[in-house]
Tab-separated table of C-alpha atoms in Angstrom:
chain	number	residue	atom	x	y	z
A	1	MET	CA	0.000	0.000	0.000
A	2	THR	CA	1.410	3.385	-0.958
A	3	GLU	CA	1.613	6.263	1.493
A	4	ALA	CA	-1.187	8.061	-0.370
A	5	ALA	CA	-3.417	4.994	0.035
A	6	LEU	CA	-2.880	4.604	3.778
A	7	PRO	CA	-6.236	5.018	5.539
A	8	SER	CA	-7.034	8.098	7.605
A	9	VAL	CA	-8.107	7.732	11.221
A	10	VAL	CA	-10.823	10.276	10.449
A	11	ASP	CA	-12.582	7.496	8.519
A	12	ASP	CA	-12.376	5.107	11.492
A	13	PRO	CA	-15.402	5.455	13.811
A	14	ARG	CA	-13.275	4.289	16.740
A	15	TRP	CA	-11.183	7.475	16.482
A	16	HIS	CA	-14.259	9.603	17.062
A	17	ALA	CA	-15.541	7.308	19.821
A	18	PHE	CA	-12.165	7.559	21.579
A	19	HIS	CA	-12.519	11.351	21.737
A	20	ASP	CA	-16.216	11.308	22.610
A	21	LYS	CA	-16.837	8.734	25.348
A	22	GLY	CA	-13.426	7.064	25.458
A	23	PHE	CA	-12.522	3.406	25.882
A	24	ALA	CA	-12.514	1.224	28.981
A	25	CYS	CA	-8.971	0.154	29.853
A	26	LEU	CA	-7.722	-2.934	31.655
A	27	CYS	CA	-5.987	-0.548	34.067
A	28	GLY	CA	-9.463	0.141	35.487
A	29	GLN	CA	-9.952	3.605	34.019
A	30	THR	CA	-11.723	4.957	30.979
A	31	HIS	CA	-9.392	6.978	28.776
A	32	VAL	CA	-10.776	9.765	26.624
A	33	GLY	CA	-8.440	11.028	23.922
A	34	LEU	CA	-4.691	10.851	23.487
A	35	PHE	CA	-2.277	11.086	26.403
A	36	PRO	CA	1.542	10.932	26.453
A	37	ILE	CA	3.642	7.915	27.381
A	38	GLN	CA	6.635	9.019	29.459
A	39	MET	CA	9.986	7.281	29.764
A	40	GLN	CA	11.167	7.735	33.341
A	41	VAL	CA	14.941	7.457	32.931
A	42	PRO	CA	17.401	7.094	30.059
A	43	LYS	CA	18.911	3.736	29.220
A	44	GLY	CA	22.070	3.268	31.258
A	45	TRP	CA	20.984	5.369	34.227
A	46	PRO	CA	22.200	3.498	37.345
A	47	GLY	CA	19.067	3.825	39.449
A	48	GLY	CA	15.429	4.772	39.581
A	49	PRO	CA	13.599	8.017	38.823
A	50	THR	CA	14.733	10.116	41.770
A	51	TYR	CA	14.815	13.615	40.332
A	52	GLU	CA	16.776	16.654	41.413
A	53	PRO	CA	15.658	20.166	40.402
A	54	ASN	CA	16.619	21.293	36.896
A	55	GLU	CA	18.329	24.277	38.492
A	56	ALA	CA	20.775	21.962	40.282
A	57	LEU	CA	22.217	20.716	36.974
A	58	ARG	CA	25.901	19.851	37.223
A	59	MET	CA	28.129	18.665	34.423
A	60	ASN	CA	30.321	16.268	36.397
A	61	GLY	CA	29.449	12.915	37.932
A	62	ASP	CA	25.861	11.685	37.722
A	63	PHE	CA	22.831	13.968	37.652
A	64	LEU	CA	19.145	13.343	36.949
A	65	SER	CA	16.297	15.839	36.933
A	66	PHE	CA	12.947	15.424	35.215
A	67	ASP	CA	14.375	17.084	32.091
A	68	TYR	CA	18.166	16.596	32.117
A	69	CYS	CA	20.621	13.775	32.695
A	70	VAL	CA	24.412	13.587	32.994
A	71	MET	CA	26.197	10.250	33.394
A	72	ASP	CA	29.838	10.020	34.503
A	73	GLY	CA	30.317	13.624	33.435
A	74	LYS	CA	30.675	12.287	29.871
A	75	TYR	CA	27.190	11.542	28.554
A	76	PHE	CA	24.479	14.171	28.279
A	77	ALA	CA	20.786	13.636	27.634
A	78	MET	CA	17.501	15.458	27.872
A	79	ARG	CA	13.827	14.703	27.669
A	80	MET	CA	12.294	15.159	24.218
A	81	ARG	CA	8.971	14.644	22.501
A	82	LEU	CA	8.754	11.879	19.918
A	83	PRO	CA	5.457	12.228	18.024
A	84	LEU	CA	3.737	9.690	15.787
A	85	ALA	CA	1.119	11.518	13.751
A	86	MET	CA	-2.400	10.130	13.783
A	87	ARG	CA	-2.712	9.662	10.054
A	88	GLY	CA	-5.133	12.118	8.492
A	89	ALA	CA	-5.845	13.911	11.781
A	90	GLU	CA	-2.668	15.974	12.043
A	91	PRO	CA	-1.532	17.724	14.188
A	92	ALA	CA	-2.989	15.078	16.540
A	93	ALA	CA	-0.181	12.688	17.487
A	94	PHE	CA	0.534	9.715	19.694
A	95	MET	CA	3.226	11.211	21.891
A	96	TYR	CA	6.159	9.711	23.740
A	97	THR	CA	8.403	11.743	25.981
A	98	VAL	CA	11.748	10.027	25.617
A	99	TRP	CA	15.382	10.561	26.493
A	100	ALA	CA	17.883	11.397	23.786
A	101	SER	CA	21.600	12.093	24.040
A	102	LEU	CA	23.500	15.025	22.559
A	103	ASN	CA	27.133	16.000	22.584
A	104	ARG	CA	28.146	18.298	25.410
A	105	ALA	CA	28.325	21.437	23.266
A	106	GLU	CA	24.791	21.006	21.886
A	107	PHE	CA	23.495	20.109	25.346
A	108	GLU	CA	24.930	23.308	26.826
A	109	VAL	CA	23.568	25.418	23.945
A	110	TYR	CA	20.061	24.134	24.651
A	111	VAL	CA	20.242	24.475	28.439
A	112	ASN	CA	21.572	28.030	28.227
A	113	ALA	CA	18.984	29.074	25.634
A	114	GLU	CA	16.166	27.512	27.652
A	115	ARG	CA	17.244	29.297	30.824
A	116	ARG	CA	17.287	32.631	28.972
A	117	SER	CA	13.968	31.869	27.216
A	118	GLN	CA	15.777	32.332	23.907
A	119	LEU	CA	15.054	29.047	22.143
A	120	ALA	CA	15.164	29.500	18.375
A	121	PRO	CA	12.471	27.776	16.278
A	122	ASN	CA	14.950	26.844	13.534
A	123	ALA	CA	17.638	25.431	15.845
A	124	ARG	CA	18.355	21.711	15.555
A	125	ALA	CA	20.987	19.265	16.745
A	126	PRO	CA	21.933	15.621	16.119
A	127	ALA	CA	20.451	13.429	18.846
A	128	ARG	CA	20.371	9.725	19.656
A	129	LEU	CA	17.313	8.019	21.145
A	130	ILE	CA	18.400	6.212	24.321
A	131	ASN	CA	15.227	4.408	25.345
A	132	ASN	CA	14.011	1.009	24.202
A	133	ILE	CA	10.345	1.666	23.501
A	134	ASN	CA	7.877	-1.122	24.265
A	135	GLY	CA	6.143	-2.378	21.144
A	136	TYR	CA	9.261	-1.905	19.013
A	137	GLU	CA	12.598	-3.706	18.854
A	138	ASN	CA	15.970	-2.044	19.323
A	139	THR	CA	14.976	1.609	19.351
A	140	GLY	CA	17.786	2.567	21.716
A	141	GLY	CA	20.516	4.027	19.546
A	142	LEU	CA	18.402	5.300	16.641
A	143	MET	CA	19.773	8.600	15.409
A	144	GLY	CA	17.656	11.628	14.707
A	145	SER	CA	17.447	15.391	14.868
A	146	ALA	CA	16.235	17.404	17.844
A	147	PHE	CA	14.332	20.576	16.999
A	148	HIS	CA	14.105	23.322	19.609
A	149	GLN	CA	10.623	24.630	20.386
A	150	GLU	CA	10.295	28.383	20.722
A	151	ASP	CA	7.483	28.004	23.267
A	152	GLY	CA	9.888	26.309	25.691
A	153	GLY	CA	8.376	22.856	25.258
A	154	TYR	CA	10.567	19.789	25.007
A	155	PRO	CA	12.559	19.480	21.777
A	156	VAL	CA	10.880	17.396	19.083
A	157	LEU	CA	12.910	14.330	18.092
A	158	LEU	CA	12.588	13.066	14.523
A	159	VAL	CA	14.341	9.757	13.918
A	160	HIS	CA	15.550	9.100	10.399
A	161	GLY	CA	17.577	6.916	8.075
A	162	PRO	CA	19.418	5.602	6.273
A	163	GLN	CA	22.690	6.144	8.056
A	164	PRO	CA	25.239	3.853	9.705
A	165	ASP	CA	23.374	3.536	13.014
A	166	ASN	CA	19.831	3.349	11.662
A	167	ASP	CA	17.762	0.688	9.942
A	168	ALA	CA	15.895	2.656	7.270
A	169	ASN	CA	13.060	0.113	7.515
A	170	HIS	CA	12.740	0.281	11.298
A	171	PRO	CA	9.021	0.402	12.181
A	172	LEU	CA	9.466	3.447	14.412
A	173	ILE	CA	11.015	5.412	11.547
A	174	ASN	CA	8.194	4.271	9.262
A	175	HIS	CA	5.501	5.189	11.782
A	176	GLN	CA	6.960	8.621	12.377
A	177	ARG	CA	7.266	9.268	8.650
A	178	ASN	CA	3.862	7.930	7.554
A	179	GLY	CA	1.738	8.197	10.700
A	180	ILE	CA	-0.239	5.479	12.466
A	181	GLY	CA	-3.811	4.242	12.539
A	182	VAL	CA	-6.119	3.368	15.408
A	183	ASP	CA	-5.041	-0.291	15.603
A	184	THR	CA	-1.377	0.659	16.010
A	185	MET	CA	-2.309	3.360	18.529
A	186	LEU	CA	-4.161	0.780	20.630
A	187	ASP	CA	-1.250	-1.677	20.462
A	188	LEU	CA	1.236	1.000	21.549
A	189	PHE	CA	-0.922	2.063	24.498
A	190	ALA	CA	-1.299	-1.613	25.488
A	191	ALA	CA	2.488	-2.019	25.460
A	192	TYR	CA	2.560	0.377	28.445
A	193	GLY	CA	-0.259	-1.180	30.453
A	194	HIS	CA	-3.157	0.761	28.950
A	195	ASP	CA	-4.933	-1.999	27.051
A	196	MET	CA	-8.101	-0.565	25.528
A	197	ARG	CA	-8.342	-3.027	22.659
A	198	THR	CA	-11.353	-4.894	24.043
A	199	GLY	CA	-13.137	-1.652	24.879
A	200	ALA	CA	-12.460	-0.395	21.367
A	201	GLY	CA	-13.759	-3.585	19.800
A	202	LYS	CA	-10.433	-4.567	18.258
């Protein structure tokens, strides 16, 4: 099926039902509309999600806040948004907040610009996804580009290929490029304990 022939979620009655009354979930709640899936810590972090304030950021040793991470004073990462467009209903997107690594210089550029509220909408930097995302195989290590957001929101991470570290046919790259439908959305929610497939009639 070509990209142009991929079905729109707007033509799927479940999409409208999800935003109207929502779907019963095996977690015991009823979810109405999209909500983000958050990765708590980057791959390789030697502990759980115990966060320090962003303002306490230090560039040596180990540091973890909700938004920034430094490991061994050598590896630098930050929280980013990784959107998968709901095909045909853009800008609606299934949203992950993930961790991605940058080199130290790019990391410092972002932190300093964010603190001064001077993020530039056209600024971008090479970034590497450092979470393994449930529902996909081997996402940790995929390369992409991080785009600063002028409104101060998390950078948007777009993974891409082909390049030495990326599989151009990786499903995550395909889903980000072409968007996803309701069935994939339900599977990805279920991969993080929010199984609404029975409630949606899948």
